[in-house]
JSON list of C-alpha atoms in Angstrom, two decimals:
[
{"chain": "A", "resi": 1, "resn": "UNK", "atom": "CA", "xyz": [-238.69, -175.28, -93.60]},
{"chain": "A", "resi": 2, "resn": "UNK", "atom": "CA", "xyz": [-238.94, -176.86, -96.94]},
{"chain": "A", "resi": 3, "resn": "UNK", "atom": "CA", "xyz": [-242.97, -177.38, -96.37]},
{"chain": "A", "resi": 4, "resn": "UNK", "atom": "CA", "xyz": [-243.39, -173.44, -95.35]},
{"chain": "A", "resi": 5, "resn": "UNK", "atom": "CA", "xyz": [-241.21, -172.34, -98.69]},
{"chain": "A", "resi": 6, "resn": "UNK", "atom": "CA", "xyz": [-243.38, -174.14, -100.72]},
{"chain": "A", "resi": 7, "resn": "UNK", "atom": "CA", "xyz": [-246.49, -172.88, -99.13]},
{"chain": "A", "resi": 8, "resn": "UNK", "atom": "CA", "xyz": [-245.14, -168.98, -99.74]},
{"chain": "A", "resi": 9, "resn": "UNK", "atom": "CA", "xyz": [-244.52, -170.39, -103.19]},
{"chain": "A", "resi": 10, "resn": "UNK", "atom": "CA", "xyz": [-247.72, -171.14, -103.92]},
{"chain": "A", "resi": 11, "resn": "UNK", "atom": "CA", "xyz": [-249.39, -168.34, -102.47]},
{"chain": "A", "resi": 12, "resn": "UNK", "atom": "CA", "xyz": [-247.27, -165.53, -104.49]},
{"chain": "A", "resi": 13, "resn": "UNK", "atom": "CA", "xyz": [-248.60, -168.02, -107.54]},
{"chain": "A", "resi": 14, "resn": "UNK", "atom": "CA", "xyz": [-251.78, -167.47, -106.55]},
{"chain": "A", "resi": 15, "resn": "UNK", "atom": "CA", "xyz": [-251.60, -164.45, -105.85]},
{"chain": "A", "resi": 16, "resn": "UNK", "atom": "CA", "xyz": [-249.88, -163.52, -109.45]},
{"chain": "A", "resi": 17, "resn": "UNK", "atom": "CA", "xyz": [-253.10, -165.33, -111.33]},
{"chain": "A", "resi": 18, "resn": "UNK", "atom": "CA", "xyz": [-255.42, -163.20, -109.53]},
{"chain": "A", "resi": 19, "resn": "UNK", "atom": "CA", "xyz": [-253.77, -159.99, -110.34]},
{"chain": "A", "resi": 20, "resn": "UNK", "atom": "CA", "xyz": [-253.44, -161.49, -113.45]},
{"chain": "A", "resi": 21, "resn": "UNK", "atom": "CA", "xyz": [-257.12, -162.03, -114.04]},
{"chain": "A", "resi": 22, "resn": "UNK", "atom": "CA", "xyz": [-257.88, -158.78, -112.51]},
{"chain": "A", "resi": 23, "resn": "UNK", "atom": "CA", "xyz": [-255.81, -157.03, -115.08]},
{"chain": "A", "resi": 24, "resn": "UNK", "atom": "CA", "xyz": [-257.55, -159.06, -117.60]},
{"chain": "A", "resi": 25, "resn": "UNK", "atom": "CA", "xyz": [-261.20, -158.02, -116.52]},
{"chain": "A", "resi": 26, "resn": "UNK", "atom": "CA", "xyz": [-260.22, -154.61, -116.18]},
{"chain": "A", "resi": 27, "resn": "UNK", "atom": "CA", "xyz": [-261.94, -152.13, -118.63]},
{"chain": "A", "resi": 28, "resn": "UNK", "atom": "CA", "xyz": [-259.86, -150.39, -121.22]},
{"chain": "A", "resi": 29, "resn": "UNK", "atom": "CA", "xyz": [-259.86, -146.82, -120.80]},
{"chain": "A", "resi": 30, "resn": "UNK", "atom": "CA", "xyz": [-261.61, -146.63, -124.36]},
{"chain": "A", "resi": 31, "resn": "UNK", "atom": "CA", "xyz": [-264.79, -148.64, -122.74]},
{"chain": "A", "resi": 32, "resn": "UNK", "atom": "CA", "xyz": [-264.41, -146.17, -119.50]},
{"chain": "A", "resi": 33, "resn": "UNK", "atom": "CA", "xyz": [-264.71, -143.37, -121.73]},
{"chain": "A", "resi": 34, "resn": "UNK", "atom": "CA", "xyz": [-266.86, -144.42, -124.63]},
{"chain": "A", "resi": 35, "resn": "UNK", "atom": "CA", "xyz": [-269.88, -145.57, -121.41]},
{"chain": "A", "resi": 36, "resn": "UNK", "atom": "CA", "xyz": [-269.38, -142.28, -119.76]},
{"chain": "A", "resi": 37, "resn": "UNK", "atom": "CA", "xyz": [-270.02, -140.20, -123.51]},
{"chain": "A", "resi": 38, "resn": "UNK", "atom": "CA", "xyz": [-272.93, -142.48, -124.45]},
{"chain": "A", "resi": 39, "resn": "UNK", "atom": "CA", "xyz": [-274.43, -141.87, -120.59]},
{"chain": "A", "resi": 40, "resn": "UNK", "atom": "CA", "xyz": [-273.52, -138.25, -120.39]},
{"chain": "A", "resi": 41, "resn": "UNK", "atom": "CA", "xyz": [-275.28, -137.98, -124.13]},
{"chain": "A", "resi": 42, "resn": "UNK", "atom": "CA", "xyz": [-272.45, -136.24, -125.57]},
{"chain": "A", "resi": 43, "resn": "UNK", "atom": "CA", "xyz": [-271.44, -136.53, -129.72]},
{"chain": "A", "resi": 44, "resn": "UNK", "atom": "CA", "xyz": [-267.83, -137.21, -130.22]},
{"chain": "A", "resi": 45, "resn": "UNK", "atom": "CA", "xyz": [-268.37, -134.21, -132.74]},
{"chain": "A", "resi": 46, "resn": "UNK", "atom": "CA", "xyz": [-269.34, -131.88, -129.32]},
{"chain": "A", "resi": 47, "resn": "UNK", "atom": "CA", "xyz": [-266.09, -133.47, -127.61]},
{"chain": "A", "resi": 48, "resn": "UNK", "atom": "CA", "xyz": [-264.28, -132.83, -130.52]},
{"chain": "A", "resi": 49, "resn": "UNK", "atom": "CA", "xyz": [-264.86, -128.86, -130.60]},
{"chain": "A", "resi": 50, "resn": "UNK", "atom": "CA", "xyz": [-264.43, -128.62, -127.04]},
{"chain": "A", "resi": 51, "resn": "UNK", "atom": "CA", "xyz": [-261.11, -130.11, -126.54]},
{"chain": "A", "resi": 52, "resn": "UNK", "atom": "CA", "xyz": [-259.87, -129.55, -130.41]},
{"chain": "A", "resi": 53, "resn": "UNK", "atom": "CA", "xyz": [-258.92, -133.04, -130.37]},
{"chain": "A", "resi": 54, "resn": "UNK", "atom": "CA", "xyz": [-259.45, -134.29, -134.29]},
{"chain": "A", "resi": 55, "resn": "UNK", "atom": "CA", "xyz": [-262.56, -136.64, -134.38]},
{"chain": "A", "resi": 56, "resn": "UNK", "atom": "CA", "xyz": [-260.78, -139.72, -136.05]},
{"chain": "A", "resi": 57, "resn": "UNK", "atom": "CA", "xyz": [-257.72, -140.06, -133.21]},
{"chain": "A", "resi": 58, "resn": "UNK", "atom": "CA", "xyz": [-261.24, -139.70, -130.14]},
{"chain": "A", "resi": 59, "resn": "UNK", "atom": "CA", "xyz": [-262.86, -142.88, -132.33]},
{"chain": "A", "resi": 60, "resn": "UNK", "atom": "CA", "xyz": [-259.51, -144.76, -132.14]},
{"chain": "A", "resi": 61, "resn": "UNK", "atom": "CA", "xyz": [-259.13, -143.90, -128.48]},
{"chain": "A", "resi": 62, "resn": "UNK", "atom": "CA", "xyz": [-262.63, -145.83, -128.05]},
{"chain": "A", "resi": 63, "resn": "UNK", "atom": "CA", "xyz": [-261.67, -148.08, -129.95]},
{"chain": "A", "resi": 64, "resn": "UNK", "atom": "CA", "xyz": [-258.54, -148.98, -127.83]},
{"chain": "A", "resi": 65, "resn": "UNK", "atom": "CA", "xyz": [-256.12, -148.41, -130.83]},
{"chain": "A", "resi": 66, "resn": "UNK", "atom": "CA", "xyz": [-253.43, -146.31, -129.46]},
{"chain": "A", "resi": 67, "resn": "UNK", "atom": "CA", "xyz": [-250.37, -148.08, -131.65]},
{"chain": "A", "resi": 68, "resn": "UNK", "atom": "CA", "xyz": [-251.86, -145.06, -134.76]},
{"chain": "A", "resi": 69, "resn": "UNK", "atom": "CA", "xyz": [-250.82, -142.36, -132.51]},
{"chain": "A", "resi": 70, "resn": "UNK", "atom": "CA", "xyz": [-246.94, -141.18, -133.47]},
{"chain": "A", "resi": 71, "resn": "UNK", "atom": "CA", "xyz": [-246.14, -141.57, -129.80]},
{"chain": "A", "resi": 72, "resn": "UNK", "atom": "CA", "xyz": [-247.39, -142.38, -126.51]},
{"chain": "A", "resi": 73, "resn": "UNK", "atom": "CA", "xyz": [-247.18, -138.87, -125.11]},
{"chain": "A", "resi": 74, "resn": "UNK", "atom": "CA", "xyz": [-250.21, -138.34, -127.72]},
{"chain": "A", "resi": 75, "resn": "UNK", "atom": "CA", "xyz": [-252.10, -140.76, -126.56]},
{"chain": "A", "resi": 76, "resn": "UNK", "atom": "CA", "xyz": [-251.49, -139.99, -122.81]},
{"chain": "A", "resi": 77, "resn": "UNK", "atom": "CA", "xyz": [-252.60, -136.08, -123.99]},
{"chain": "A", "resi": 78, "resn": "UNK", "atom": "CA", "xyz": [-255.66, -136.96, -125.45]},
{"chain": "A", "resi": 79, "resn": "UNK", "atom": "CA", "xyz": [-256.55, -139.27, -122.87]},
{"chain": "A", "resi": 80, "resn": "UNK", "atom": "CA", "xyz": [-256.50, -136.82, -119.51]},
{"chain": "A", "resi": 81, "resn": "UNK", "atom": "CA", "xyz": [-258.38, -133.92, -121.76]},
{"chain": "A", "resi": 82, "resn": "UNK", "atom": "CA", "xyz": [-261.20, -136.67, -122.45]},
{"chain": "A", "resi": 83, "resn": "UNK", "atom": "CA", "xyz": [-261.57, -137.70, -119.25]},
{"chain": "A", "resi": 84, "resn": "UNK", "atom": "CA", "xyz": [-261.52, -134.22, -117.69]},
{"chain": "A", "resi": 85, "resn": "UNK", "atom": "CA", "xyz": [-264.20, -133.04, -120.49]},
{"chain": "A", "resi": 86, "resn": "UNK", "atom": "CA", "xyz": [-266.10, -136.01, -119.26]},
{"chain": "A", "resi": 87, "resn": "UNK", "atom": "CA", "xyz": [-265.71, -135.42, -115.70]},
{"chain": "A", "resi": 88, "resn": "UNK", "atom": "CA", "xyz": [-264.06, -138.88, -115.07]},
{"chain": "A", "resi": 89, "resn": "UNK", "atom": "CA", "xyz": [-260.83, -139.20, -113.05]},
{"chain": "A", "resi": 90, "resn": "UNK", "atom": "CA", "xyz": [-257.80, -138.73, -114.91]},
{"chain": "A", "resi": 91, "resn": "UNK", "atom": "CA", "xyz": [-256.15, -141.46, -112.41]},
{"chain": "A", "resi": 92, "resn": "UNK", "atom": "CA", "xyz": [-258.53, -144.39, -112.84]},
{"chain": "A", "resi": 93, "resn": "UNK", "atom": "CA", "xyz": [-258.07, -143.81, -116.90]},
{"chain": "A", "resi": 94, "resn": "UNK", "atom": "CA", "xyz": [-254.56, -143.54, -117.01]},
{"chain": "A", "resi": 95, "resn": "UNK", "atom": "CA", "xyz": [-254.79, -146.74, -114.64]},
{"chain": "A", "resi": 96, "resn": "UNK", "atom": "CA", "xyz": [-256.63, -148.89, -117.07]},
{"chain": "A", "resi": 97, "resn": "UNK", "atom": "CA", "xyz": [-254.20, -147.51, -120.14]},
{"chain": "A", "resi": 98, "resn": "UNK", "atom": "CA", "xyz": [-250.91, -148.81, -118.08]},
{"chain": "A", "resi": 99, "resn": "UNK", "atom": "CA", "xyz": [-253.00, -151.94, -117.44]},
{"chain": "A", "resi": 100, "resn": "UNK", "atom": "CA", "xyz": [-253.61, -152.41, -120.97]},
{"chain": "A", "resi": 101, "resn": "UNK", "atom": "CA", "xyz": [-249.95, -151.15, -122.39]},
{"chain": "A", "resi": 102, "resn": "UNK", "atom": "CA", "xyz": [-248.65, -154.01, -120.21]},
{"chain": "A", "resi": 103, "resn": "UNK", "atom": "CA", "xyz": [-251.07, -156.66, -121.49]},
{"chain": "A", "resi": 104, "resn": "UNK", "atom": "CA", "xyz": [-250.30, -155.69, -125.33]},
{"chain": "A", "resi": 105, "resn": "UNK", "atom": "CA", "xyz": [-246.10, -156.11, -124.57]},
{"chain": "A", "resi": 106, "resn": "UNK", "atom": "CA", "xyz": [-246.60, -159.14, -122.64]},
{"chain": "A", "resi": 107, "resn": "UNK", "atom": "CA", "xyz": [-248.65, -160.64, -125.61]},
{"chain": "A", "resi": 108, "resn": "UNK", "atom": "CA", "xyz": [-245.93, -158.95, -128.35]},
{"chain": "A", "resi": 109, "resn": "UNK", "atom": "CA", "xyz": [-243.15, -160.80, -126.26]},
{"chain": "A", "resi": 110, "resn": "UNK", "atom": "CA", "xyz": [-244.88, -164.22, -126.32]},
{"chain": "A", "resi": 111, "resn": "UNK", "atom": "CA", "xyz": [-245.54, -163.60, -130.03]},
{"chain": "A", "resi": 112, "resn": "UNK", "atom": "CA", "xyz": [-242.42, -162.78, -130.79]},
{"chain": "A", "resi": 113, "resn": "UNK", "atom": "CA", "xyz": [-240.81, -166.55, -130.17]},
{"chain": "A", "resi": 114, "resn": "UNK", "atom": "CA", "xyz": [-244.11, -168.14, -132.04]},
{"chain": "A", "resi": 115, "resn": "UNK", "atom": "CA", "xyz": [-243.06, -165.49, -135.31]},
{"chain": "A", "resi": 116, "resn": "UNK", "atom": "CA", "xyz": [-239.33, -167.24, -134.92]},
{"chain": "A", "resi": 117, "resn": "UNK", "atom": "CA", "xyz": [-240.42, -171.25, -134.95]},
{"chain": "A", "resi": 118, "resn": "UNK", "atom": "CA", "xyz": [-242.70, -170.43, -137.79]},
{"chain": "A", "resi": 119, "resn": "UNK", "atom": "CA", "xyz": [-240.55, -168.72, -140.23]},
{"chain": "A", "resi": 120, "resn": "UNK", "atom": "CA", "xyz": [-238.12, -171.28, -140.75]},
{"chain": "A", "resi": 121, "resn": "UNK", "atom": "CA", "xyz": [-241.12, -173.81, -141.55]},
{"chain": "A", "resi": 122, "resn": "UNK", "atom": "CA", "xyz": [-242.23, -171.04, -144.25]},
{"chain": "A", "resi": 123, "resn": "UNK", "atom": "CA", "xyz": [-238.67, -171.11, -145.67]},
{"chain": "A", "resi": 124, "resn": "UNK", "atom": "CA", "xyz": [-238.22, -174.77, -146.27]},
{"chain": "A", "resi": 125, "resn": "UNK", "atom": "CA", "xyz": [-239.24, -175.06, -149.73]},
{"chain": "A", "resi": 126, "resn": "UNK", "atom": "CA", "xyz": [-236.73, -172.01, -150.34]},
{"chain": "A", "resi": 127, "resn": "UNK", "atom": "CA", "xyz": [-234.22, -174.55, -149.12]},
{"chain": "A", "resi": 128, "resn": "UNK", "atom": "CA", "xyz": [-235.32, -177.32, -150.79]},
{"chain": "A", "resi": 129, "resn": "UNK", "atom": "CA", "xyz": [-235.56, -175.98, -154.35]},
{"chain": "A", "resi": 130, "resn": "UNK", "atom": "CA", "xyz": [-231.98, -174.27, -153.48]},
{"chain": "A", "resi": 131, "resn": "UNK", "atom": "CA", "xyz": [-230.73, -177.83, -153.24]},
{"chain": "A", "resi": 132, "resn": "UNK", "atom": "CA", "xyz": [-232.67, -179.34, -155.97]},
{"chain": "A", "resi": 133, "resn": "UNK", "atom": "CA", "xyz": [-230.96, -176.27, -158.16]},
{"chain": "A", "resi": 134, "resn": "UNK", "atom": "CA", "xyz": [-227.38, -176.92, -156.65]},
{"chain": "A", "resi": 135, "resn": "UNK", "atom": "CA", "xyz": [-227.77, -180.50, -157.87]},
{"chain": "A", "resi": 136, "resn": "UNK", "atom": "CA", "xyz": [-225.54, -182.38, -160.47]},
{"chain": "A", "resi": 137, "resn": "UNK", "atom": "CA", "xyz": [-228.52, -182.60, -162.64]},
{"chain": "A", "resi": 138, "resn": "UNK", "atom": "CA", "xyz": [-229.77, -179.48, -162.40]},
{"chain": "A", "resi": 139, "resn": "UNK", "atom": "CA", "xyz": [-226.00, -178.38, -163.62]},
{"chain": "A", "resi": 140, "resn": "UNK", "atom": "CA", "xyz": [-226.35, -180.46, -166.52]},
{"chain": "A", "resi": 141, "resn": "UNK", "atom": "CA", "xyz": [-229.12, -178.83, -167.26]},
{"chain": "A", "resi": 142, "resn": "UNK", "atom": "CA", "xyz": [-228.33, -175.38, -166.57]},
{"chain": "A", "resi": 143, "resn": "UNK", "atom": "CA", "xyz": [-225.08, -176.62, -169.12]},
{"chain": "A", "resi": 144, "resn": "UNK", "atom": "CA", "xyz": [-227.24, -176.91, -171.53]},
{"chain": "A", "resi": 145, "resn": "UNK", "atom": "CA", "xyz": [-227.81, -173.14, -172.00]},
{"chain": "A", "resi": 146, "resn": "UNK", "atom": "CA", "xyz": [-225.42, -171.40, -172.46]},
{"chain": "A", "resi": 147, "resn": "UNK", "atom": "CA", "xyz": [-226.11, -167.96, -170.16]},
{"chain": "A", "resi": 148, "resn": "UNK", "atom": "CA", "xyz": [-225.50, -164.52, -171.76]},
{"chain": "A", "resi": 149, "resn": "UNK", "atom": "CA", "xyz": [-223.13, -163.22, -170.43]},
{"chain": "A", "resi": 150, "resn": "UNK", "atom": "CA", "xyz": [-222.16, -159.04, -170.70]},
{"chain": "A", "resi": 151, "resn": "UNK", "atom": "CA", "xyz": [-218.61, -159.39, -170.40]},
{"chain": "A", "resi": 152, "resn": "UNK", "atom": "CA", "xyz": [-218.39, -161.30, -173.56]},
{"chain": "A", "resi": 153, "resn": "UNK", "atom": "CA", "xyz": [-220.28, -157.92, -175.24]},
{"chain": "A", "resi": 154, "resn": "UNK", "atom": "CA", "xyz": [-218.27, -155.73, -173.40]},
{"chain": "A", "resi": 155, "resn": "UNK", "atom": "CA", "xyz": [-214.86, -157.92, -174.52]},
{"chain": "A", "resi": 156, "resn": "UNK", "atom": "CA", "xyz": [-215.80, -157.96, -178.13]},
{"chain": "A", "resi": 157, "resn": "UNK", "atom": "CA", "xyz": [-216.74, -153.96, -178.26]},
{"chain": "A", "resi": 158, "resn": "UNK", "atom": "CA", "xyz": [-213.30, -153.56, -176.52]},
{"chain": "A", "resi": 159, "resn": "UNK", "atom": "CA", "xyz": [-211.47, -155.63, -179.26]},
{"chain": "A", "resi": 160, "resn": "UNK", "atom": "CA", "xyz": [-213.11, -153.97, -181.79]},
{"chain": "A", "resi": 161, "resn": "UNK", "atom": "CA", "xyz": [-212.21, -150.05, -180.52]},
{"chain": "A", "resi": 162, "resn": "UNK", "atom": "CA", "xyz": [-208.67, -151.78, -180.42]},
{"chain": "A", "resi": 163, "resn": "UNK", "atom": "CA", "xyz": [-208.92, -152.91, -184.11]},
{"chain": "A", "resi": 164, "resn": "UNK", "atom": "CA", "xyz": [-209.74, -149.03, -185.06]},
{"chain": "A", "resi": 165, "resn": "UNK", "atom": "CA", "xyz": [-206.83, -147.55, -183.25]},
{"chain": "A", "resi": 166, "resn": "UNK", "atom": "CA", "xyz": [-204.36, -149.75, -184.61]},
{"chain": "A", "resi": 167, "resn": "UNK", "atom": "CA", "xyz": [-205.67, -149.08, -188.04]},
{"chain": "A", "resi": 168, "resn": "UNK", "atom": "CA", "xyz": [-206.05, -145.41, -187.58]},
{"chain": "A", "resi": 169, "resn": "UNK", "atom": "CA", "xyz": [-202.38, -145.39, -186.39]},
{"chain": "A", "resi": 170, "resn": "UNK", "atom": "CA", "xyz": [-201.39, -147.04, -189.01]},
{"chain": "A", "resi": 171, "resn": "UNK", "atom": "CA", "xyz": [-203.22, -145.07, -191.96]},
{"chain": "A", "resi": 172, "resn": "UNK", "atom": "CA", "xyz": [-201.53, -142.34, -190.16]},
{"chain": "A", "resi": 173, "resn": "UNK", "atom": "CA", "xyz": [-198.04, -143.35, -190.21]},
{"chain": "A", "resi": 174, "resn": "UNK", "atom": "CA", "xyz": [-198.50, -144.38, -194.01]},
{"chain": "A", "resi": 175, "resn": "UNK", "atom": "CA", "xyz": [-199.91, -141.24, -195.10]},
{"chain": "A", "resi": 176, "resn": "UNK", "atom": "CA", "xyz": [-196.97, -139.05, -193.23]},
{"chain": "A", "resi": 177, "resn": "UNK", "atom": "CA", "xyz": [-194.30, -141.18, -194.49]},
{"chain": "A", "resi": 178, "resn": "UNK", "atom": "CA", "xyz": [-195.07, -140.73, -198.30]},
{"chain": "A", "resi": 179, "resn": "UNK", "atom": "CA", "xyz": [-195.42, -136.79, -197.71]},
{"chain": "A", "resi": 180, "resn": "UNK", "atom": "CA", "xyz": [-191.79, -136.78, -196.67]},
{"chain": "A", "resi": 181, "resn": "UNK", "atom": "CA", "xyz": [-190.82, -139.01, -199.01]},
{"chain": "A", "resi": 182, "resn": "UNK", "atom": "CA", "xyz": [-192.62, -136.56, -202.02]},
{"chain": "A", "resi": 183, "resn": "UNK", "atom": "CA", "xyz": [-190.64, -133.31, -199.84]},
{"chain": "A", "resi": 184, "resn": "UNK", "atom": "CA", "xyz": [-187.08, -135.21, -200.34]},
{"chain": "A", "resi": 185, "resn": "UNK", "atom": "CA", "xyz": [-187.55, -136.34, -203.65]},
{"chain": "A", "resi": 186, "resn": "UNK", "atom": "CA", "xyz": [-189.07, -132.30, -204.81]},
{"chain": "A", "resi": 187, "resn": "UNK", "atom": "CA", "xyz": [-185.95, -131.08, -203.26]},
{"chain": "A", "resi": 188, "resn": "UNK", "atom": "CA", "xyz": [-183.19, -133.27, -205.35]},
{"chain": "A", "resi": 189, "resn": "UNK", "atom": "CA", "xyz": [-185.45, -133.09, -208.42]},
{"chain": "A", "resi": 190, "resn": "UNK", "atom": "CA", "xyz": [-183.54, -129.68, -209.25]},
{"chain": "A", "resi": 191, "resn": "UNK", "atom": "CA", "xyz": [-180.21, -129.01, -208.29]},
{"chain": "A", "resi": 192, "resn": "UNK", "atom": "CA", "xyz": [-178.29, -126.18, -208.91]},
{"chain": "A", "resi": 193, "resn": "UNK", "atom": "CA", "xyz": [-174.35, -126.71, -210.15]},
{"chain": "A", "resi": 194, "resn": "UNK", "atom": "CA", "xyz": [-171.76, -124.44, -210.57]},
{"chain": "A", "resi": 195, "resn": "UNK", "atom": "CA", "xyz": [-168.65, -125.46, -212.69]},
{"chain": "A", "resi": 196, "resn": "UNK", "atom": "CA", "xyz": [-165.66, -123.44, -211.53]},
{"chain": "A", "resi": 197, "resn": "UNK", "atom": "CA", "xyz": [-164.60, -120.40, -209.64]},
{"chain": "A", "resi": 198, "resn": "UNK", "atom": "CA", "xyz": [-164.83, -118.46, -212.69]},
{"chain": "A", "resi": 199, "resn": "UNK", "atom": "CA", "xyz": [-167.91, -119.07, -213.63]},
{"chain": "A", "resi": 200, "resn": "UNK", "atom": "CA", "xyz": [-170.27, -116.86, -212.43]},
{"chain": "A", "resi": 201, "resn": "UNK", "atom": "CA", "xyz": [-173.82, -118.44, -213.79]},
{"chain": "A", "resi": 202, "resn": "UNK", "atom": "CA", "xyz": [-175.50, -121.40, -212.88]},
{"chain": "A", "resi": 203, "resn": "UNK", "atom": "CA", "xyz": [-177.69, -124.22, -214.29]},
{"chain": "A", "resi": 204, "resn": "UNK", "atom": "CA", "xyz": [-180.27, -126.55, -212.90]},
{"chain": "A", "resi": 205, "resn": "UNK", "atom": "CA", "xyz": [-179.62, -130.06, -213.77]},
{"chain": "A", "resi": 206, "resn": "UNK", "atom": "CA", "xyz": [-182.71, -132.31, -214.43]},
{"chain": "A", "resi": 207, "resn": "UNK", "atom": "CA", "xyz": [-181.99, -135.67, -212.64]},
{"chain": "A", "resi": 208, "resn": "UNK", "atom": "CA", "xyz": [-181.80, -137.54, -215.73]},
{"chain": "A", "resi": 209, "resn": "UNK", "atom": "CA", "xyz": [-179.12, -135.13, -217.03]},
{"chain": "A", "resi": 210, "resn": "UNK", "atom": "CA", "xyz": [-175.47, -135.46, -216.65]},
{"chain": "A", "resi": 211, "resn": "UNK", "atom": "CA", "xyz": [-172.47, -133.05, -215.41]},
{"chain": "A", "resi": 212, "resn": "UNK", "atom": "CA", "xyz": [-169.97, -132.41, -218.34]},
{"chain": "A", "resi": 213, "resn": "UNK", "atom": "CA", "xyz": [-167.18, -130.48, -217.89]},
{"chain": "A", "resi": 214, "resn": "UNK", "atom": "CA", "xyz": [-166.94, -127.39, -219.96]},
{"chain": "A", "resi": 215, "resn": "UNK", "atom": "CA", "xyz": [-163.32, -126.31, -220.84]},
{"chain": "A", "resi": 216, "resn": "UNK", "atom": "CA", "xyz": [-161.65, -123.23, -219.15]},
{"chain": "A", "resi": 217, "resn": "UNK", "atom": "CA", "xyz": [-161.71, -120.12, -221.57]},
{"chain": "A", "resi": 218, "resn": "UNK", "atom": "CA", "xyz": [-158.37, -119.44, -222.59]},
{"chain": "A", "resi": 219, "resn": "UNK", "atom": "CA", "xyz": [-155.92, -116.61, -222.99]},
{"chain": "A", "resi": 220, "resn": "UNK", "atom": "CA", "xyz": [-157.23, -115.73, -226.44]},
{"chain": "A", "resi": 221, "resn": "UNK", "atom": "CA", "xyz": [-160.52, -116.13, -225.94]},
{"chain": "A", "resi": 222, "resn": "UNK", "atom": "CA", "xyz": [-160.21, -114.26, -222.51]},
{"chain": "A", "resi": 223, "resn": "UNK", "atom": "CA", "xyz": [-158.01, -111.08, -224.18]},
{"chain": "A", "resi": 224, "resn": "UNK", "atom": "CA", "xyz": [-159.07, -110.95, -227.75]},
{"chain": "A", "resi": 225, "resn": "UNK", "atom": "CA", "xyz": [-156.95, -108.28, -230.05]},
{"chain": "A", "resi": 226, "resn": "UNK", "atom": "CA", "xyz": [-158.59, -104.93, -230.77]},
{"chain": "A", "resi": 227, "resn": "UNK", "atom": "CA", "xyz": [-156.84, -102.15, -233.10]},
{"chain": "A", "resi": 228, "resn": "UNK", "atom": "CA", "xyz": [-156.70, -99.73, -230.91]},
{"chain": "A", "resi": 229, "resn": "UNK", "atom": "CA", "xyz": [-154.42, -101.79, -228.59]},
{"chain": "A", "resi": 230, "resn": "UNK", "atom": "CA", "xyz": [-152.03, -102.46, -231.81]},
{"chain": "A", "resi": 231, "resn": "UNK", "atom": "CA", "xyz": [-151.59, -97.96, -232.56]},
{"chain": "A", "resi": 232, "resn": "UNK", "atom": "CA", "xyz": [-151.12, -97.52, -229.07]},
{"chain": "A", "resi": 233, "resn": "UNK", "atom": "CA", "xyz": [-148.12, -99.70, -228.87]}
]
């Protein structure tokens, strides 16, 4: 049992090389079509008119270079109106494009590992001069300098719109304080006084002056003696 397993084993190996190699040998539809154009006699200019396929994407389908198409419906497009201008069957051509699609992925996905292991050997010196800069001497050194730093602007412009305000605010508060004071001191600098019930006038009084008391008019003064009073009686 063991000895017949590894027989089938080998054969399916064997048989996956050949198909392998077959694949390999296979023409790309580009060769297929480019033969049959050069036989046939045909311009890629003529094939161009004919199947109003632009003249630049027929050269890169000759030339195998379907990855500058925007998508693989494009390429598929182009490729059955080419071979039906050129009498060739579509089937065989679409054939030898699969072929080759699979080929191409098969070599992207054993590229693709390769890429990986070499990208860490291209970042090694990266690494190393990231730990020859993290080191206690490259400190010191970086000490040395002293870095310019914005906040340090940015702190002293901030201290120095502080500095205004306070000044402004306090120019302010000087300047309104000795107005009021110049208001109270208009307003006492004249008074008016008025000495009695009696006395119907009034005087302003400088602030230097001082009140005196005048003396109440009396009787005689208020009700003087006329002659006519004196016949009357």
């Amino acid at each position: 049992m063991i000895k017949t397993s590894n027989r089938l084993l080998c054969k399916s190996a064997v048989r996956s090389q050949r198909t392998a190699k077959g694949a390999d040998l296979m023409e790309t539809p580009g060769t297929i079509l480019k033969r049959e154009r050069e036989q046939q006699g045909i311009s890629l200019k003529e094939i161009a008119s004919i199947t109003r396929i632009p003249t630049s994407a027929l050269r890169n389908i000759e030339e195998d270079r379907f990855d500058l198409f925007p998508a693989e419906v494009f390429a598929k497009g182009f490729l059955r109106n080419y071979a039906r201008e050129l009498s060739i069957s579509t089937d065989d051509v679409m054939l030898a494009y699969n072929a080759l699609r699979h080929q191409q992925r098969r070599q992207d996905l054993i590229e693709i590992p390769i890429r990986s292991q070499e990208m860490p050997r291209k970042r090694a010196p990266e690494a190393i001069r990231s730990l020859v800069l993290s080191s206690p001497k490259a400190d010191h050194d970086n000490a040395s300098v002293p870095p310019v730093d914005s906040s340090q602007k940015t702190f002293r412009f901030a201290y120095l719109v502080v500095f205004l305000v306070v000044a402004t605010s306090l120019g302010l508060s000087i300047l309104f304080t000795g107005t009021g004071e110049a208001e109270e001191n208009g307003k006492h600098k004249m008074r008016p006084v008025v000495e009695g019930e009696a006395e119907k006038g009034s005087r302003w009084l400088m602030p230097d002056q001082t009140l005196t008391s005048v003396p109440a008019p009396t009787e005689a003064w208020s009700r003087p003696a006329f002659p006519a009073d004196d016949e009357g009686k």
